[in-house]
Coordinates of C-alpha atoms in Angstrom, one line a residue:
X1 CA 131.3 66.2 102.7
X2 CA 134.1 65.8 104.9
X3 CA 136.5 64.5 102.2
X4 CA 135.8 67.8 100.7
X5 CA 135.8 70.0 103.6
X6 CA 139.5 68.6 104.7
X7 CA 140.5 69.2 100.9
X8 CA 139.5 72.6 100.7
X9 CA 141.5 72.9 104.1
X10 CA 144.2 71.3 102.9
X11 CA 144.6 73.5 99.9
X12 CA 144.4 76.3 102.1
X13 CA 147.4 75.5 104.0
X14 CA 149.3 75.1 101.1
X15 CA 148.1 78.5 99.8
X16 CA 148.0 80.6 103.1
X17 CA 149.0 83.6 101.2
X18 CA 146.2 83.2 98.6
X19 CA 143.8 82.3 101.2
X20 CA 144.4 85.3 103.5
X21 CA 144.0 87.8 100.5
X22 CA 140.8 86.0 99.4
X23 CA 139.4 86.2 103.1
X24 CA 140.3 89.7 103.5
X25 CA 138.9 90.3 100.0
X26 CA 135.6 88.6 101.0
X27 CA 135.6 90.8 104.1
X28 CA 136.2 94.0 103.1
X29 CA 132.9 93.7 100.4
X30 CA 130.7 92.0 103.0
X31 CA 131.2 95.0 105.6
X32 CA 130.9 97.5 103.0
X33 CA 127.9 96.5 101.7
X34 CA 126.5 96.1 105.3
X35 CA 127.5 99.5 106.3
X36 CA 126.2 100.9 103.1
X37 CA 123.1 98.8 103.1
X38 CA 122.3 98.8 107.1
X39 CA 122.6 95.1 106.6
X40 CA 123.1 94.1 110.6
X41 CA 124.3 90.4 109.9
X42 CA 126.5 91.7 106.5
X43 CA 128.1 93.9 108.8
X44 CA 129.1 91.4 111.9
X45 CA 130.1 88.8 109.0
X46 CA 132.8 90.9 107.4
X47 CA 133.8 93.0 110.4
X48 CA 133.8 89.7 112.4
X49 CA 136.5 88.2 109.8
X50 CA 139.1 90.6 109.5
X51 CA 139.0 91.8 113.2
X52 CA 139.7 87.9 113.5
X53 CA 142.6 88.2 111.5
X54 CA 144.1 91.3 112.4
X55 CA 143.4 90.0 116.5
X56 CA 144.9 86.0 115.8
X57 CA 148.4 88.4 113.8
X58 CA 148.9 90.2 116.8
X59 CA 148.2 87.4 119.3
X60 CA 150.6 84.8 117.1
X61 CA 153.3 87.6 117.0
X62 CA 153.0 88.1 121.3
X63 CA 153.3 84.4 121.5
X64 CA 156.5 84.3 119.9
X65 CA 155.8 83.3 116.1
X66 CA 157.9 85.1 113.8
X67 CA 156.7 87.7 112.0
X68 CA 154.6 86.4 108.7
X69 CA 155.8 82.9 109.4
X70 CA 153.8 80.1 108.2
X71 CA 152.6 79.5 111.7
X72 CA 151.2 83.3 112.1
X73 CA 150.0 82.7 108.4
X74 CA 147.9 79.6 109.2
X75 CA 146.5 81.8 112.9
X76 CA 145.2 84.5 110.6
X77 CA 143.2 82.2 108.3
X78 CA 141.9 80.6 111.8
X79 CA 141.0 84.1 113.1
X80 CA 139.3 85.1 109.8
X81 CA 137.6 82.3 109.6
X82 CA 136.1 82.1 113.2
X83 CA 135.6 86.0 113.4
X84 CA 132.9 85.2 110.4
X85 CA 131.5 82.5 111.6
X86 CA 130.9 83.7 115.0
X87 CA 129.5 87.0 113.5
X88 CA 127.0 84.9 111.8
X89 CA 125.8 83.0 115.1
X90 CA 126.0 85.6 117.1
X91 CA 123.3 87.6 114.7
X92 CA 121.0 84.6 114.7
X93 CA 121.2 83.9 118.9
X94 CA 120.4 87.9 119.0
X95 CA 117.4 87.3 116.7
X96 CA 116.0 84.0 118.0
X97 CA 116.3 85.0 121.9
X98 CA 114.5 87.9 120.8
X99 CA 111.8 85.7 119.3
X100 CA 111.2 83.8 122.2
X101 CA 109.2 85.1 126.3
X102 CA 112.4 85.0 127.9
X103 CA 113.2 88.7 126.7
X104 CA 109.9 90.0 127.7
X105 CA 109.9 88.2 131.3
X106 CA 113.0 89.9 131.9
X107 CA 112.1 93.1 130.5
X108 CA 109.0 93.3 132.7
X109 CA 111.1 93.1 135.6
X110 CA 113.8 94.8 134.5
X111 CA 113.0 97.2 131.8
X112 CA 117.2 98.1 130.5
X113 CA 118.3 94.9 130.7
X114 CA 115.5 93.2 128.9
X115 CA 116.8 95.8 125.9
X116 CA 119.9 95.1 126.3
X117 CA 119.8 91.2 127.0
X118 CA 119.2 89.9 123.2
X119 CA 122.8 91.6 122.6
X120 CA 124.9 89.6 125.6
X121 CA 123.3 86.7 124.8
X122 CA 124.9 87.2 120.9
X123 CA 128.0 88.3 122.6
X124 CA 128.2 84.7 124.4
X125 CA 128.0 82.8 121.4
X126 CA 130.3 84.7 119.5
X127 CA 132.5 84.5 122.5
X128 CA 132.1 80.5 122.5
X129 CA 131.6 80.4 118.8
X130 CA 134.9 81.9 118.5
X131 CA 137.2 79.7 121.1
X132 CA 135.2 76.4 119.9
X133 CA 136.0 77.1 116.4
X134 CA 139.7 78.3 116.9
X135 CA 140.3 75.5 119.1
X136 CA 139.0 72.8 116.6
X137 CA 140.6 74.2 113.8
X138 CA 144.4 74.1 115.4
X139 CA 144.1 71.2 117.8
X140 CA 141.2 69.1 116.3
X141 CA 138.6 69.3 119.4
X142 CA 136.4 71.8 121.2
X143 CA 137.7 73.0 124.6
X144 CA 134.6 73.4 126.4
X145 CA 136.3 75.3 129.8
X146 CA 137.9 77.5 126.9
X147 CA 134.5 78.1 125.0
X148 CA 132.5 78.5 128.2
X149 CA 135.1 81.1 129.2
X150 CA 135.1 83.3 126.1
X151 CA 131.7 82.9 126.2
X152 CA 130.9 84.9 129.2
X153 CA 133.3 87.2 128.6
X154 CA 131.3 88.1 125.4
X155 CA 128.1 88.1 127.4
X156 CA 129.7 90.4 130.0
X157 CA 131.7 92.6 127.2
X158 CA 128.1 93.1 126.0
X159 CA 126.6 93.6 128.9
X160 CA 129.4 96.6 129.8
X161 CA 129.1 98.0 126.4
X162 CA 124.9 98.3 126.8
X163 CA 125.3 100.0 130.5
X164 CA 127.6 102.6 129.3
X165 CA 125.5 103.3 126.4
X166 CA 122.7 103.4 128.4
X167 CA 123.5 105.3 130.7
X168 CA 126.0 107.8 129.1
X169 CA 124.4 111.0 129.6
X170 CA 124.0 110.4 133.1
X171 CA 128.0 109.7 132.7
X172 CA 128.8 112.3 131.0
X173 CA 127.2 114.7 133.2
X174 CA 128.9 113.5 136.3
X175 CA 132.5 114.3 134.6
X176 CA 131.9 117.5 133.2
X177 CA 130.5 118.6 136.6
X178 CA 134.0 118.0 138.5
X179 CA 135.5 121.3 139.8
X180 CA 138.8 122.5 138.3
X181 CA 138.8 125.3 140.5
X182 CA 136.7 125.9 143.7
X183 CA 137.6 129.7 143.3
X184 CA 134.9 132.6 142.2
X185 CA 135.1 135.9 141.3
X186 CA 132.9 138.4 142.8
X187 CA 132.3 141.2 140.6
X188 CA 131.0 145.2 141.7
X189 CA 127.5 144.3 141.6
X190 CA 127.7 141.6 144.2
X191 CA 127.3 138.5 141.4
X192 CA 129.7 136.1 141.4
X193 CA 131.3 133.8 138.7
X194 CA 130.6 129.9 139.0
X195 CA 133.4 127.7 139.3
X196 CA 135.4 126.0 136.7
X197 CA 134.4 122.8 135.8
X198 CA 135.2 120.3 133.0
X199 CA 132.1 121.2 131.2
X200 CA 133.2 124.9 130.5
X201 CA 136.7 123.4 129.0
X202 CA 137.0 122.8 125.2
X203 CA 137.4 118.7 126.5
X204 CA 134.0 119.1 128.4
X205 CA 132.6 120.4 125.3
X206 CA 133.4 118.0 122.8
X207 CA 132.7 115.6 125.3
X208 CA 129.0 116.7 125.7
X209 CA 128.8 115.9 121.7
X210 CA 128.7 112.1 122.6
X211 CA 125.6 112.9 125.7
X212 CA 123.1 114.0 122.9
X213 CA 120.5 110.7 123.0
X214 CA 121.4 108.7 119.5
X215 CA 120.4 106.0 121.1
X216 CA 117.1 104.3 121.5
X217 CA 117.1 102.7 124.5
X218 CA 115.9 105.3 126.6
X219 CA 113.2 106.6 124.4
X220 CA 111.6 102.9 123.3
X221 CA 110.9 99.7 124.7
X222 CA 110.6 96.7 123.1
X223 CA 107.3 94.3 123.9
X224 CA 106.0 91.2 122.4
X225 CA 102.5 89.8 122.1
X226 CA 102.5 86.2 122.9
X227 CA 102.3 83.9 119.9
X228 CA 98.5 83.8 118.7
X229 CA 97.3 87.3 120.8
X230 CA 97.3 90.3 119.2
X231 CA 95.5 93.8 120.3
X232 CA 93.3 96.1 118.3
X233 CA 94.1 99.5 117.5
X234 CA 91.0 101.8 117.4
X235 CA 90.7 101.1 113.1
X236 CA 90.3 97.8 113.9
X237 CA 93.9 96.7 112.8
X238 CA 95.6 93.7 114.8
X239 CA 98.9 94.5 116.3
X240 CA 100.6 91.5 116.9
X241 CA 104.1 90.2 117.3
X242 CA 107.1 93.1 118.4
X243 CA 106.3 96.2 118.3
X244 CA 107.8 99.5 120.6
X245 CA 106.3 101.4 123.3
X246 CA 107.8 104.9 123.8
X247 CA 108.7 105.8 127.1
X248 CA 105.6 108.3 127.2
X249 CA 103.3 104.7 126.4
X250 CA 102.6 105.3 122.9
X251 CA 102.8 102.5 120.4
X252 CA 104.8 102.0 117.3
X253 CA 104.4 99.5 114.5
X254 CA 106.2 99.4 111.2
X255 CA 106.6 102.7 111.4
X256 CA 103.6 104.2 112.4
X257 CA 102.2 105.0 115.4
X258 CA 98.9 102.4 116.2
X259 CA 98.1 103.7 119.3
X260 CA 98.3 106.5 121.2
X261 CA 97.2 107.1 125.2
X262 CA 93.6 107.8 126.0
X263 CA 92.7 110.7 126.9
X264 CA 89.7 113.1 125.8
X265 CA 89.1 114.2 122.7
X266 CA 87.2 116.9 123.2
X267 CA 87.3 119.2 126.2
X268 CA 86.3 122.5 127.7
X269 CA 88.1 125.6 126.0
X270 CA 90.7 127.8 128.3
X271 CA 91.7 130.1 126.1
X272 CA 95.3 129.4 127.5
X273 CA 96.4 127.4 124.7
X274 CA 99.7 128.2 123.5
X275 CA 102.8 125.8 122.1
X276 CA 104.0 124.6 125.2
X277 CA 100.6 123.3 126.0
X278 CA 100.8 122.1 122.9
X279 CA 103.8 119.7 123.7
X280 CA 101.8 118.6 127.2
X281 CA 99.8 117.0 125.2
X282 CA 101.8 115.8 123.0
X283 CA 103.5 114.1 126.1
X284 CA 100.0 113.5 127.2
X285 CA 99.2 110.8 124.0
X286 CA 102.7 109.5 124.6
X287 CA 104.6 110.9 122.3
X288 CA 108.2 111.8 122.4
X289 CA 109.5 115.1 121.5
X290 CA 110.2 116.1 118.0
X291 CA 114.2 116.0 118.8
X292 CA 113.6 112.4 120.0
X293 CA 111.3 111.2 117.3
X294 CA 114.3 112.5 114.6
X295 CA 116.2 109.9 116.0
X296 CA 113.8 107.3 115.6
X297 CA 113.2 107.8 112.1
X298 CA 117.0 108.1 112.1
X299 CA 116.9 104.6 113.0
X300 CA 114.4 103.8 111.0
X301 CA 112.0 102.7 114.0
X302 CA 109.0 105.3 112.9
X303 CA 108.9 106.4 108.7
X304 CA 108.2 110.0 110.1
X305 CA 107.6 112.5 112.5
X306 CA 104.6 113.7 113.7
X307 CA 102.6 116.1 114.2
X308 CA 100.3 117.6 116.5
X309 CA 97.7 120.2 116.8
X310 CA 95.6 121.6 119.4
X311 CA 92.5 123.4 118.4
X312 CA 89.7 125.9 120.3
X313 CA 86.3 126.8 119.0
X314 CA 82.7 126.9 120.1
X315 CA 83.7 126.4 124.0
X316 CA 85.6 123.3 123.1
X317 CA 89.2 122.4 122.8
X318 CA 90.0 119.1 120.2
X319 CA 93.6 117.7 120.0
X320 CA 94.9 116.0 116.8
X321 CA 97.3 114.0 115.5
X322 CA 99.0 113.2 112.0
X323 CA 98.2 109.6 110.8
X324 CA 95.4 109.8 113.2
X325 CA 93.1 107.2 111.1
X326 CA 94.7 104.8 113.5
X327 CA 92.4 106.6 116.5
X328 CA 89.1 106.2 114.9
X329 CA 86.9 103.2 114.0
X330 CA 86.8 102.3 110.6
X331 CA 89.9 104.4 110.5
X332 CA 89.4 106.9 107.7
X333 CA 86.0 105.6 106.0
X334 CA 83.8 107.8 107.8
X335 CA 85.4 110.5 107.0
X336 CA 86.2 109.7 103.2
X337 CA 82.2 109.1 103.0
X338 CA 81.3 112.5 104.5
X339 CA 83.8 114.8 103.0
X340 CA 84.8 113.1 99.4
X341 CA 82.2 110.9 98.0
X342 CA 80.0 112.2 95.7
X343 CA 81.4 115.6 95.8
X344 CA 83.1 117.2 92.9
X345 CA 87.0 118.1 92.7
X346 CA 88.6 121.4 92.7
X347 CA 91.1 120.8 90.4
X348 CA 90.7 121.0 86.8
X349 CA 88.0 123.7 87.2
X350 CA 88.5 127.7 86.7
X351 CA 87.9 129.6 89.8
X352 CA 84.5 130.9 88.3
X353 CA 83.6 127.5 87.5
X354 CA 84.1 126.6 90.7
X355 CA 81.8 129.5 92.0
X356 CA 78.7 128.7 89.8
X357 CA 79.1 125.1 91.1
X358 CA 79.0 126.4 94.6
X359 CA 75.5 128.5 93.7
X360 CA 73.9 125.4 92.7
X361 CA 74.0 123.9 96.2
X362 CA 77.3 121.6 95.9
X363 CA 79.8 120.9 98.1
X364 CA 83.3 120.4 96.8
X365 CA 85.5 117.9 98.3
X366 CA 86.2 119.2 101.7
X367 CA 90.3 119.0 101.7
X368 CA 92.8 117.6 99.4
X369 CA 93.6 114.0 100.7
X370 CA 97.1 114.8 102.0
X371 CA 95.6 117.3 104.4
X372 CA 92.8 114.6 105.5
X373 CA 95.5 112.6 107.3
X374 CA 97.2 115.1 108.9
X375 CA 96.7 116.4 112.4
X376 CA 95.0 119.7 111.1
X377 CA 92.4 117.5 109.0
X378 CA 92.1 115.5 112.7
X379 CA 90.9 118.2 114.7
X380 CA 88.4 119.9 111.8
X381 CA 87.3 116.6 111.4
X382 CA 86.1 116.3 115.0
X383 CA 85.4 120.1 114.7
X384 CA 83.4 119.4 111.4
X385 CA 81.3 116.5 113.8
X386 CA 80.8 118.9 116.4
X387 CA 79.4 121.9 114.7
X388 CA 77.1 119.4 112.5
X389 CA 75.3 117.9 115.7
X390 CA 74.7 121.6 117.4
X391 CA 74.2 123.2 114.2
X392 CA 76.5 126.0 114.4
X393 CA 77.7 128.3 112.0
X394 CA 80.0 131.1 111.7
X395 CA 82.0 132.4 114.6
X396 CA 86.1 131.8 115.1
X397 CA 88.6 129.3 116.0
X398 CA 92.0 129.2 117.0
X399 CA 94.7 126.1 115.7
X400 CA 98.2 125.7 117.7
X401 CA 100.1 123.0 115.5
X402 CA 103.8 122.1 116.7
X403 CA 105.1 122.4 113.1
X404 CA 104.7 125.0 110.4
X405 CA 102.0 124.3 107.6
X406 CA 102.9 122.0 105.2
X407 CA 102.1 122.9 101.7
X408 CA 99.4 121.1 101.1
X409 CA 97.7 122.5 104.4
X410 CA 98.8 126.5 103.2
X411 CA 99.7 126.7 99.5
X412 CA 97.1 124.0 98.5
X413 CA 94.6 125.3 100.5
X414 CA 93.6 122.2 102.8
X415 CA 93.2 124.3 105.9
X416 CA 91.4 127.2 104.2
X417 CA 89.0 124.8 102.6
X418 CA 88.4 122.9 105.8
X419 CA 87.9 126.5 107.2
X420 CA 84.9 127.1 105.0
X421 CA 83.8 123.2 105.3
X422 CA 82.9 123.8 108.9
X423 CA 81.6 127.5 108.6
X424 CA 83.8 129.3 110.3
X425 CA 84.4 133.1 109.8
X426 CA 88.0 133.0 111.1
X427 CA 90.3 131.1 111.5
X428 CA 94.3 132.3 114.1
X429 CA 97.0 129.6 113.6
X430 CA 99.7 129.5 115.7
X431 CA 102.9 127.9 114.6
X432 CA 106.7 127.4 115.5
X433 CA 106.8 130.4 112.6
X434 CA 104.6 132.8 114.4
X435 CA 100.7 133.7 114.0
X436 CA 98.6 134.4 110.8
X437 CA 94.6 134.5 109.9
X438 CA 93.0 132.2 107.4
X439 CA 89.4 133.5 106.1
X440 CA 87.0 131.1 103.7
X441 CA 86.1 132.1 100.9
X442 CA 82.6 133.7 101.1
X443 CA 81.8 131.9 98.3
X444 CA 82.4 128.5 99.0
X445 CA 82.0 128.7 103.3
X446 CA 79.2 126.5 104.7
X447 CA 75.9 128.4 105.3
X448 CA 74.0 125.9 107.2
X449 CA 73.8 122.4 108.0

């Protein structure tokens, strides 16, 4: 093997030309297809290579090699080749530190730098990767005080990189708030302008463009179960392993959200409810804004965004949730056993087919399955339970949802048939697009329990 490895060296000295086109080459593809594929380690390979080489030209030239000499020739292939190397460590000392308690121990005491401490410990072995590989490649043997340098100053780079990042808003702020002018105007009617700051020059402005939150950092956490422990969500799933807890205390898991604060699912009506209440309790269940879950699913940490509703009837007010079969037992058995088995389908069947169906005492499917999973089916469902155990009937309700009706809630029908599952005579919905009335169908509304 190392016959081979010290021919395949030697060739590449005699062929430094070749070999720095092939390395560049090999690169250039690898980074592409990272960036193109959001492959992380792809990505640090290929960058990690040429950076190396374009880094080990322009430190050769300093240091007094002339310019494509075979001496600069042989510190690019050196640079290339530790550049992609280190890349590749680095990725796997990020992974594995991530794997292990140290992360979480120092994340419980210090919540940033538990985020940020997986990256600087990649950065050090880059760093050390780097020096130890460079050093053995021109003299032969590792230089440990070198290595051990390089390494913290990769662990330290890293370290200045996460701060700023994590605290650039806060940054941001501070520079665009600096006076350019203490001087104000006071107009006729006694007002008086503000003074100039950064922030109101075109600078400040496109400055503010880099304070809107793309990063994760300070809407997630990221938290481990120890190796063998796991928790239950209310459907009986076991979350175990990473997973994220937003900075409101809900958790995330592949993509969903498994668990959500507790607090009550039913409670007294106000008649107060309007949209912004609607996002206290969004906030309440620990959930992040819309805005903030977009860049989650931008990132690929949740598969969507989600929705919630909030909704008032009978002297009762129910919150719900999209995906919410992760908040029940059995998550959504129950309710495909009370409103789908059994029951015959709408589709396929003529309107008055439908209606002499409905004479003969049958109930049709109460929503179409979309709709079941979505935070209006949450609430009727709860609704639905509610009205079954006091035997109610008729009367109206009022729905605030966060986001306008999908289609299969309003052009499908799902809310409308849910609607007349429950018995109501009315139903207000209140949405982000304004206010409309949904009425059942006389003919297939519940008359009694």
């Amino acid at each position: 093997m190392v016959d081979t490895l010290s021919a395949i060296w030697d060739w590449m000295m005699e062929h430094k030309g070749i070999t720095i086109a092939i390395l560049s080459i090999i690169g250039i593809i690898v980074a592409i297809v990272g960036f193109v594929f959001e492959v992380g380690l792809a990505v640090l390979v290929g960058v990690g290579a040429l950076v190396g080489e374009i880094v080990s030209a322009l430190i050769s030239w300093l240091s007094g090699s002339g310019w494509l000499s075979d001496e600069m020739l042989r510190d690019i292939i050196i640079g290339g080749i530790a550049g992609g190397i280190s890349g590749l460590a680095g990725f796997f000392a990020e992974f594995l530190i991530g794997e292990t308690g140290v992360v979480a121990w120092i994340g419980s005491r210090i919540p940033w730098l538990g985020r940020a401490f997986p990256k600087m410990f990649g950065g050090a072995v880059m760093g050390g990767a780097d020096q130890s590989i460079t050093d053995y490649l021109k003299t032969g043997k590792v230089n440990l005080k070198k290595a051990m340098v390089a390494a913290a100053f990769g662990f330290f780079l890293s370290f200045g990189g996460k701060y700023i990042s994590s605290h650039l808003d806060g940054l941001i702020t501070k520079i665009n708030s600096f006076s350019l002018s203490p001087v104000m105007q006071v107009f006729e009617d006694g007002t008086a302008s503000a003074p100039k700051t950064i922030g109101d020059t075109s600078f400040g402005q496109w400055l503010q463009k880099f304070a809107t939150d793309n990063t994760t950092d300070s809407l997630i956490s990221i938290e481990k179960q120890p190796r063998g422990k796991f928790f239950l969500a209310k459907n009986g799933k076991r979350i175990s392993g990473r997973y994220y807890v937003t900075k409101n205390g809900a958790k995330i898991k592949q993509g969903q959200i498994v668990e959500v604060n507790n607090i009550p699912k039913y409670r007294p009506a106000t008649g107060k409810v309007d949209l912004n209440y609607v996002a206290k309790v969004r906030k309440e269940l620990g959930l992040l804004t819309t805005a903030e879950e977009q860049v989650l699913v931008k990132k690929k940490i949740l598969s969507s965004e989600s929705t919630v509703a909030v909704l008032e009837s009978d002297g009762v007010q129910i919150w719900g949730r999209s995906s919410w079969g992760e908040d029940v037992e059995g998550g959504f058995n129950s309710v495909k056993k009370e409103w789908f088995e059994g029951r015959p389908g709408r589709t396929g069947k003529k309107y008055n087919e439908r209606v002499e169906i409905a004479k003969e005492g049958e109930r049709f499917k109460a929503t179409n399955d979309a709709t079941m999973t979505h935070a209006e089916g949450d609430v009727f469902w709860h609704l639905y339970l509610y009205r079954k155990e006091h035997k109610i009937i008729g009367g109206k309700a009022t729905l605030y949802v966060d986001r306008p009706l999908c289609n299969y809630c309003d052009i499908s029908k799902g809310v409308q048939n849910l609607v007349e599952e429950v018995g109501l005579d009315e139903l207000i919905v209140v949405t982000p697009e304004g206010r409309r009335i949904i009425e059942p169908d006389p003919n297939f509304k519940r008359k009694s329990w």
